[in-house]
Coordinates of C-alpha atoms and ligand atoms in Angstrom, one line a residue:
M207 CA 0.0 0.0 0.0
K208 CA 1.2 3.6 -0.6
I209 CA 1.2 5.4 2.6
S210 CA 2.3 8.5 4.2
V211 CA 3.5 9.2 7.8
I212 CA 3.2 12.7 9.0
G213 CA 5.3 13.8 11.8
L214 CA 8.6 11.9 12.3
G215 CA 9.3 12.1 16.0
Y216 CA 9.6 9.0 18.1
L217 CA 6.3 7.7 17.1
G218 CA 6.4 8.6 13.4
A219 CA 9.8 7.7 12.7
T220 CA 9.3 4.3 14.2
H221 CA 6.0 3.8 12.4
A222 CA 7.4 4.8 9.1
V223 CA 10.2 2.2 9.4
A224 CA 7.8 -0.4 10.6
M225 CA 5.3 0.1 7.8
A226 CA 8.2 -0.2 5.3
K227 CA 9.3 -3.3 6.9
L228 CA 5.8 -4.8 6.3
G229 CA 6.4 -4.0 2.6
H230 CA 4.5 -0.8 2.2
T231 CA 5.7 2.2 0.2
V232 CA 6.1 4.9 2.7
I233 CA 6.6 8.7 2.3
G234 CA 7.7 10.2 5.7
I235 CA 6.8 13.9 6.0
E236 CA 8.3 16.2 8.6
P237 CA 8.8 20.0 8.2
V238 CA 11.9 20.3 10.4
P239 CA 14.9 20.2 7.9
A240 CA 17.4 18.8 10.4
K241 CA 15.1 15.8 11.1
I242 CA 14.6 15.0 7.5
E243 CA 18.4 15.2 6.8
S244 CA 19.1 13.0 9.8
L245 CA 16.6 10.4 8.6
K246 CA 17.8 10.4 5.0
S247 CA 21.2 9.6 6.3
G248 CA 19.9 6.8 8.3
H249 CA 19.7 8.2 11.8
A250 CA 16.4 8.5 13.6
G251 CA 17.7 11.4 15.6
F252 CA 17.2 9.6 19.0
F253 CA 18.6 6.5 20.7
E254 CA 16.3 3.5 20.1
P255 CA 17.9 0.0 20.0
G256 CA 17.7 -1.4 16.5
L257 CA 15.9 1.4 14.9
D258 CA 18.8 3.0 12.9
E259 CA 19.8 -0.4 11.6
E260 CA 16.3 -1.1 10.3
L261 CA 16.0 2.4 9.0
A262 CA 19.1 1.8 6.8
I263 CA 17.8 -1.4 5.5
Q264 CA 14.3 0.2 4.6
L265 CA 16.1 3.3 3.0
A266 CA 18.2 0.9 0.8
S267 CA 14.9 -1.1 -0.3
G268 CA 13.8 2.1 -1.9
R269 CA 10.4 1.7 -0.1
L270 CA 11.0 4.4 2.5
T271 CA 11.6 8.1 1.4
F272 CA 11.3 11.4 3.3
Q273 CA 10.3 14.8 2.3
S274 CA 9.4 18.2 4.1
S275 CA 5.9 18.6 2.8
H276 CA 3.2 17.0 0.6
D277 CA 3.5 17.4 -3.1
E278 CA 2.0 15.7 -6.1
S279 CA 3.2 12.3 -4.9
S280 CA 0.6 12.5 -1.9
R281 CA -2.4 12.5 -4.3
D282 CA -2.5 8.7 -4.8
V283 CA -1.6 7.9 -1.2
Q284 CA -4.2 5.5 0.1
L285 CA -3.6 6.0 3.9
H286 CA -1.9 8.8 5.8
F287 CA -0.9 8.3 9.3
I288 CA -0.7 11.3 11.5
C289 CA 1.9 11.0 14.1
V290 CA 2.6 14.6 15.3
G291 CA 3.3 15.5 18.9
T292 CA 0.5 16.6 21.4
P293 CA 2.7 18.1 24.2
Q294 CA 1.4 19.7 27.5
L295 CA 0.4 23.3 26.9
N296 CA 2.5 25.9 28.7
G297 CA 0.6 27.0 31.9
S298 CA -2.1 24.4 31.6
L299 CA -2.6 20.6 32.1
A300 CA -4.2 20.2 28.6
A301 CA -2.6 18.9 25.6
D302 CA -1.6 21.2 22.7
T303 CA -3.4 19.8 19.6
S304 CA -2.2 22.6 17.3
Y305 CA 0.2 20.3 15.4
L306 CA -2.7 18.1 14.5
H307 CA -4.7 21.0 13.0
S308 CA -1.7 22.1 11.0
A309 CA -1.2 18.6 9.7
I310 CA -4.8 18.3 8.5
K311 CA -4.6 21.7 6.9
D312 CA -1.5 20.8 5.0
L313 CA -2.8 17.5 3.9
A314 CA -6.3 18.5 2.7
P315 CA -5.2 19.9 -0.7
Y316 CA -3.7 16.6 -1.6
L317 CA -6.1 14.2 -0.1
A318 CA -7.7 11.8 -2.4
E319 CA -11.5 11.3 -2.0
D320 CA -11.3 7.6 -0.9
A321 CA -8.0 7.9 1.0
V322 CA -8.0 7.2 4.7
V323 CA -6.5 9.4 7.3
A324 CA -5.5 7.5 10.6
G325 CA -4.5 9.5 13.6
K326 CA -2.0 7.9 15.8
S327 CA -1.1 10.7 18.2
T328 CA -2.5 10.6 21.8
V329 CA -5.3 13.1 21.8
P330 CA -8.1 14.4 24.2
V331 CA -11.3 12.4 23.5
G332 CA -13.4 14.3 21.0
T333 CA -10.5 15.6 18.9
A334 CA -11.0 13.2 16.0
A335 CA -14.6 14.5 15.4
V336 CA -13.4 18.1 15.3
L337 CA -10.6 17.1 12.8
S338 CA -13.1 15.2 10.8
A339 CA -15.4 18.2 10.4
E340 CA -12.2 20.2 9.6
L341 CA -11.3 17.9 6.9
K342 CA -14.7 18.0 5.4
T343 CA -14.8 21.7 5.0
L344 CA -11.1 21.9 3.8
T345 CA -11.6 19.2 1.2
G346 CA -15.3 19.7 0.2
H347 CA -15.6 15.8 0.1
S348 CA -19.0 14.6 1.1
T349 CA -17.3 12.0 3.4
V350 CA -14.0 11.9 5.0
N351 CA -12.4 8.6 6.1
L352 CA -10.8 9.6 9.4
V353 CA -10.0 6.8 11.8
W354 CA -8.2 6.9 15.2
N355 CA -5.5 4.2 15.6
P356 CA -3.7 4.9 18.9
E357 CA -0.2 3.6 19.3
F358 CA 1.1 1.9 22.4
L359 CA 4.9 1.6 21.7
R360 CA 7.2 2.0 24.6
E361 CA 10.6 3.7 24.1
G362 CA 13.4 1.2 24.3
T363 CA 11.4 -1.4 22.5
A364 CA 9.6 0.9 20.0
L365 CA 10.2 -1.1 16.8
E366 CA 9.3 -4.3 18.3
D367 CA 6.2 -2.9 19.9
S368 CA 5.1 -1.4 16.6
L369 CA 5.5 -4.6 14.6
H370 CA 4.0 -7.0 17.3
P371 CA 1.7 -4.9 19.6
D372 CA -0.6 -6.5 22.2
R373 CA -3.5 -5.3 20.1
L374 CA -4.5 -3.0 17.2
V375 CA -7.2 -0.5 18.1
V376 CA -9.0 1.2 15.3
G377 CA -11.9 3.7 15.9
A378 CA -13.5 4.0 12.5
S379 CA -16.9 5.5 11.3
N380 CA -17.3 3.6 7.9
Q381 CA -16.4 0.1 6.6
H382 CA -14.0 1.5 3.9
S383 CA -11.7 2.9 6.6
Q384 CA -11.8 -0.2 8.6
D385 CA -11.0 -2.3 5.5
V386 CA -8.0 -0.1 4.7
L387 CA -6.6 -0.4 8.1
R388 CA -7.1 -4.3 8.1
E389 CA -5.1 -4.3 4.8
V390 CA -2.2 -2.2 6.0
Y391 CA -1.9 -4.4 9.2
A392 CA -2.7 -7.7 7.4
P393 CA 0.7 -9.3 8.3
M394 CA 0.1 -8.5 12.0
I395 CA -3.6 -9.6 11.9
A396 CA -2.4 -12.8 10.4
E397 CA 0.1 -13.3 13.2
G398 CA -3.0 -13.4 15.7
I399 CA -2.7 -9.8 16.9
P400 CA -6.3 -8.8 18.0
F401 CA -7.8 -6.2 15.8
I402 CA -10.4 -4.2 17.9
V403 CA -12.8 -1.9 16.0
T404 CA -14.5 0.9 18.1
D405 CA -16.0 4.3 17.5
L406 CA -13.7 7.3 17.3
A407 CA -14.2 8.4 20.8
T408 CA -13.5 5.1 22.3
A409 CA -10.3 4.6 20.3
E410 CA -9.1 7.9 21.5
L411 CA -9.9 7.1 25.1
V412 CA -8.3 3.7 25.1
K413 CA -4.9 5.4 24.9
S414 CA -5.6 7.9 27.7
A415 CA -7.1 5.2 29.7
A416 CA -4.3 2.7 29.2
N417 CA -1.7 5.3 30.2
A418 CA -3.8 6.5 33.2
F419 CA -4.0 2.9 34.4
L420 CA -0.3 2.3 34.0
A421 CA 0.6 5.5 35.9
T422 CA -1.9 4.4 38.6
K423 CA -0.2 1.0 39.0
I424 CA 3.1 2.7 39.5
S425 CA 1.9 5.2 42.0
F426 CA -0.1 2.7 43.8
I427 CA 3.0 0.7 44.6
N428 CA 4.9 4.0 45.3
A429 CA 2.2 4.8 47.9
M430 CA 2.6 1.4 49.3
A431 CA 6.4 2.1 49.3
E432 CA 5.7 5.1 51.5
I433 CA 3.9 3.0 54.1
A434 CA 6.6 0.4 53.9
E435 CA 9.2 2.9 54.6
V436 CA 7.7 3.8 58.0
S437 CA 6.5 0.3 59.0
G438 CA 9.6 -1.8 58.3
A439 CA 7.9 -3.5 55.3
D440 CA 9.6 -4.1 51.9
A441 CA 7.5 -2.7 48.8
S442 CA 9.5 -4.8 46.3
A443 CA 8.7 -7.9 48.3
L444 CA 5.1 -6.8 48.6
A445 CA 4.8 -6.2 44.8
H446 CA 6.3 -9.7 44.2
A447 CA 3.8 -11.2 46.4
I448 CA 0.6 -9.4 45.3
G449 CA 1.6 -9.8 41.6
Y450 CA 1.0 -13.5 41.7
D451 CA -2.7 -12.6 41.8
E452 CA -3.4 -12.9 38.2
R453 CA -6.1 -10.1 38.6
I454 CA -3.3 -7.8 39.8
G455 CA -0.4 -9.0 37.6
N456 CA 3.3 -8.4 38.4
K457 CA 4.2 -5.8 35.6
F458 CA 4.4 -2.1 36.3
L459 CA 4.6 -2.6 40.1
R460 CA 8.3 -1.6 40.4
N461 CA 8.6 1.0 43.1
G462 CA 11.2 3.7 43.0
V463 CA 11.7 7.2 41.8
G464 CA 8.5 7.2 39.8
F465 CA 7.4 7.6 36.2
G466 CA 8.6 10.2 33.7
G467 CA 9.0 10.5 29.9
G468 CA 7.1 12.1 27.1
C469 CA 3.9 10.1 27.7
L470 CA 2.6 9.1 31.1
P471 CA 2.9 12.5 33.0
K472 CA 1.4 14.6 30.1
D473 CA -1.3 12.1 29.3
I474 CA -2.7 11.8 32.8
R475 CA -2.7 15.7 33.0
A476 CA -4.4 16.0 29.6
L477 CA -7.0 13.4 30.6
M478 CA -7.7 15.5 33.8
A479 CA -8.0 18.6 31.8
R480 CA -10.3 17.0 29.2
A481 CA -12.5 15.4 31.8
E482 CA -12.9 18.9 33.5
E483 CA -13.9 20.4 30.1
L484 CA -16.6 17.7 29.6
G485 CA -18.0 18.5 33.1
V486 CA -16.7 15.2 34.7
G487 CA -13.5 16.3 36.2
Q488 CA -14.3 14.5 39.5
S489 CA -14.1 11.2 37.7
V490 CA -10.3 11.5 37.3
A491 CA -9.5 13.8 40.2
Y492 CA -7.7 10.9 41.7
L493 CA -5.1 11.3 39.0
K494 CA -4.0 14.5 40.7
E495 CA -3.0 12.3 43.7
I496 CA -1.3 9.8 41.3
D497 CA 0.8 12.7 40.0
K498 CA 1.5 14.0 43.5
I499 CA 2.7 10.5 44.7
N500 CA 5.0 10.4 41.8
I501 CA 6.6 13.7 42.5
R502 CA 7.0 12.9 46.2
R503 CA 9.2 10.0 45.4
R504 CA 11.8 12.4 44.0
D505 CA 11.5 14.5 47.2
R506 CA 12.0 11.2 49.3
V507 CA 15.6 11.0 47.7
I508 CA 16.4 14.5 49.0
T509 CA 15.1 13.6 52.5
L510 CA 17.2 10.5 52.7
L511 CA 20.2 12.6 51.6
S512 CA 19.7 15.2 54.3
Q513 CA 19.1 12.5 56.9
E514 CA 22.5 11.0 56.1
L515 CA 24.5 14.0 55.2
G516 CA 23.0 16.8 57.3
S517 CA 23.0 20.1 55.3
L518 CA 23.5 19.5 51.6
S519 CA 25.1 22.8 51.2
G520 CA 28.6 22.4 49.6
K521 CA 28.2 18.5 49.1
K522 CA 28.7 16.7 45.9
V523 CA 26.0 14.0 44.8
L524 CA 26.5 11.8 41.8
V525 CA 23.2 11.1 40.0
L526 CA 23.4 7.8 38.0
G527 CA 21.2 8.2 35.1
A528 CA 19.6 11.1 33.2
A529 CA 17.1 9.3 30.8
F530 CA 13.7 8.8 32.1
K531 CA 14.3 5.0 31.7
P532 CA 17.1 2.8 30.4
D533 CA 17.6 2.1 26.6
S534 CA 16.5 5.6 25.9
D535 CA 18.1 8.9 25.6
D536 CA 14.9 10.8 26.3
V537 CA 15.1 13.2 29.3
R538 CA 11.6 14.7 29.0
D539 CA 10.1 14.7 32.5
S540 CA 12.9 12.5 33.8
P541 CA 12.8 11.6 37.5
A542 CA 16.6 11.5 37.4
L543 CA 17.0 15.0 36.2
E544 CA 14.3 16.2 38.5
I545 CA 16.4 14.7 41.3
A546 CA 19.6 16.4 40.0
F547 CA 17.7 19.8 40.1
L548 CA 16.4 19.1 43.6
I549 CA 19.9 18.3 44.8
N550 CA 21.1 21.7 43.3
A551 CA 18.3 23.5 44.8
A552 CA 19.3 22.1 48.2
G553 CA 22.7 23.8 47.9
A554 CA 24.6 20.7 46.8
E555 CA 26.1 20.0 43.4
A556 CA 24.7 17.2 41.4
I557 CA 27.0 15.3 38.9
V558 CA 25.0 13.6 36.4
H559 CA 26.2 10.6 34.5
D560 CA 24.3 8.6 31.8
P561 CA 25.6 6.1 29.2
I562 CA 23.6 7.7 26.3
A563 CA 21.7 10.8 27.3
L564 CA 24.4 13.3 28.3
S565 CA 24.6 15.2 25.0
G566 CA 20.9 16.0 25.2
V567 CA 21.2 17.1 28.9
N568 CA 24.2 19.4 28.0
K569 CA 22.2 21.0 25.2
K570 CA 18.8 21.3 27.3
H571 CA 20.2 22.0 30.6
P572 CA 23.8 23.4 30.4
E573 CA 23.6 24.4 34.0
L574 CA 23.8 20.8 35.2
T575 CA 27.3 19.3 35.7
T576 CA 27.7 16.1 33.8
E577 CA 30.5 13.5 33.5
T578 CA 30.8 10.9 30.7
D579 CA 33.3 8.7 32.5
L580 CA 31.5 6.4 35.0
H581 CA 34.4 5.8 37.3
K582 CA 35.7 9.4 37.3
A583 CA 32.1 10.6 38.1
F584 CA 32.5 8.9 41.6
I585 CA 35.5 10.9 42.6
G586 CA 35.0 13.2 45.5
V587 CA 31.3 12.6 45.8
D588 CA 29.5 12.5 49.3
A589 CA 26.7 10.3 48.0
V590 CA 25.4 8.4 44.9
V591 CA 21.9 8.2 43.8
L592 CA 20.9 5.5 41.3
A593 CA 18.0 7.1 39.4
T594 CA 17.8 5.3 36.2
E595 CA 18.4 1.5 36.1
W596 CA 20.9 1.1 33.2
T597 CA 22.5 -2.3 32.9
D598 CA 25.9 -0.5 33.3
Y599 CA 25.0 0.5 36.8
R600 CA 23.4 -3.0 37.8
N601 CA 26.7 -4.7 36.5
L602 CA 29.1 -2.1 38.0
D603 CA 31.4 -3.9 40.5
P604 CA 31.4 -1.7 43.4
A605 CA 35.0 -2.9 44.2
T606 CA 36.2 -1.0 41.3
V607 CA 34.8 2.3 42.5
S608 CA 37.3 4.5 44.2
G609 CA 37.9 8.1 45.2
V610 CA 34.4 8.8 46.8
S611 CA 34.5 11.1 49.8
N612 CA 31.7 9.2 51.5
K613 CA 30.5 5.6 50.8
L614 CA 26.7 6.1 50.6
I615 CA 24.4 5.0 47.7
I616 CA 20.7 5.4 47.4
D617 CA 19.1 2.8 45.2
G618 CA 16.2 4.7 43.6
R619 CA 15.2 1.8 41.3
N620 CA 15.6 -1.2 43.7
V621 CA 18.1 -2.9 41.4
L622 CA 21.4 -3.1 43.1
D623 CA 22.8 -6.2 44.7
V624 CA 22.8 -4.6 48.3
S625 CA 25.2 -7.1 50.0
R626 CA 27.8 -6.6 47.1
W627 CA 27.8 -2.8 47.7
Q628 CA 27.8 -3.3 51.4
N629 CA 30.8 -5.6 51.1
A630 CA 32.6 -2.9 49.2
G631 CA 32.1 -0.5 52.2
F632 CA 29.0 1.4 51.0
K633 CA 26.0 2.2 53.1
V634 CA 23.0 1.3 50.9
L635 CA 19.6 3.0 51.3
A636 CA 16.7 2.3 48.9
L637 CA 13.2 3.5 48.3
G638 CA 10.3 1.4 49.8
K639 CA 12.3 -0.5 52.3
T640 CA 14.7 -0.1 55.3
I641 CA 18.1 -1.8 54.8
T642 CA 20.2 -2.8 57.9
N643 CA 23.6 -1.7 57.2
Ligands
UDX907 C1 4.5 4.6 28.0 C2 3.5 3.4 27.8 O1 4.0 2.3 28.4 C3 3.3 3.2 26.2 O2 2.3 2.2 26.1 C4 2.8 4.4 25.6 O3 2.6 4.3 24.2 C5 3.8 5.7 25.9 O4 3.9 5.8 27.3 P1 7.1 4.9 27.8 O5 6.9 6.3 28.0 O6 8.2 4.5 26.7 O7 5.7 4.1 27.4 O8 7.7 4.2 29.1 P2 7.3 3.0 30.1 O9 8.0 1.8 29.9 O10 5.7 3.0 30.2 O11 7.7 3.7 31.5 C6 7.3 4.9 32.0 C7 7.9 5.4 33.3 O12 7.5 4.6 34.3 C8 9.4 5.2 33.2 O13 10.0 6.4 33.8 C9 9.7 4.0 34.2 O14 10.9 4.1 34.8 C10 8.5 4.1 35.0 N1 8.2 2.8 35.6 C11 7.7 1.8 34.8 C12 8.3 2.6 37.0 O15 8.6 3.5 37.7 N2 7.7 1.4 37.6 C13 7.4 0.4 36.7 O16 6.9 -0.5 37.3 C14 7.3 0.7 35.3

C-alpha cells in the first residue's frame, strides 16, 4: 500500500520504518529540515535500540523516502498516518493539539477522496470528531475517512512494539476505513494480533485510559512504598507477592523514583483537563494524587540524603542516570534529572552520569554538571543516587569504584545487589524499604 507518515518524531519515525518493513511504500513527511536530513542519512535522531539499523535497510529497499511537505506524490496515497506530537500546553494541564490541526490543513489539498487518514497521536477524547469536520470543510468531500488508531509503543522497544503490539485498536466511522486499516496491518492480523474496532471516541480514550492505568499502577506501588518505609515492610517483596494474583499481575509494580517521559505524565494531565472540560473532572480527580505521589518519590531521595549528610550545602552528589528510563536518551520529565535539580536547589552539586543521554542534557540543561566517564564521576562525591536502572549500573562492580569522599548509595530503582555494595564498604539505602547496614 502507498502510505504517508506525517510527523517523524519518536512515534512517526518508528512507525514509518515499521510500515516499510511490512512491505508498504512509505513517504515520511516532517517539516523540520534537520530531522529530514538525519533520517535520510539513516539516523532516527534519537537513541532507540535497532531502529537505525532497520531504517538503513528500509532506505536501501527504496520503499522508504522522506520529504518536508506534501507534493503531487501525496495524491495517490491510500492511507495517511498522522503522528505529530501533542505536548502539554504551557501553563495548563491540557494537551496542545495545534500540530494536528496544521497537519490536517497541509494534507487537505492533496487528499484523495477515498484515501484514509489515521490519527495515531495521543489526543483528548473528541479531537477526532473536530478534525473530521475540519477535513470535510477543507476538502469539500462529502465523506471523509478519518480513523483513530492509537499507538502503544514503549521507548526502548519501540520497533518491536510497533510490529508486534498487544492489540491494534481502530476507531472507524465507516467500513471502507476499517478495511484499509485491516489491509495495512494484514501481516500482524495474520500473526494473531487482536484487531479491535470501536467508534472514534472510544479509540481515543483507550490510549488515555491505558496510560492512566499504568501511571496508577506505578503510583499505587509507590504509595505502598511510603507505608513500607515507615513500617519496616519491603515494597518490592510486597509487589512480588501481590503480583502473583492474576487479577493484579506483576508488571508495572516496580517502586522507585517514579514515572517520567514524554507520555505518562502529560497524558494523565491531559485526561484530567479534558474530563474537566466535559464536566466530569471529578471522575479522574484521583489522578492528581497519582501525579503527587509520583513527585513525592523524588523528594524522598532528598530527604534521605539530608538524613544522612545533614545540610546538603557544599556537598557533591552523583546522580546515576539522566534518561527517564534505560535504553532511551529521552530526558523529558525525567525523574533522574528532577532529582539532580532538587539536589542543586538544596545547595549541593549534582554530577549527572548517563551512558547515552548526556549530549541532550548538556544541550537542554547546560547549568547541570555532567560526567561521561563512570568511574571518574564517583571521585570526590559525598553520596550516589541510582535514578535510572541502566545495565551499566546494575553490573558495576563496586569494588572498582574509588575516590568517593563518603560511601553512601541510594538505590532509587531497587536494582542493586545490596550485599555486594555493602561488602565494598558502602552504606546502602533504597526506596520502599529499610536496609540494615
Ligand atoms: C509509555 C507506555 O508504556 C506506552 O504504552 C505508551 O505508548 C507511551 O508511554 P514509555 O513512556 O516508553 O511508554 O515508558 P514506560 O515503559 O511505560 O515507562 C514509563 C515510566 O514509568 C518510566 O519512567 C519508568 O521508569 C517508570 N516505571 C515503569 C516505573 O517507575 N515502575 C514500573 O513498574 C514501570
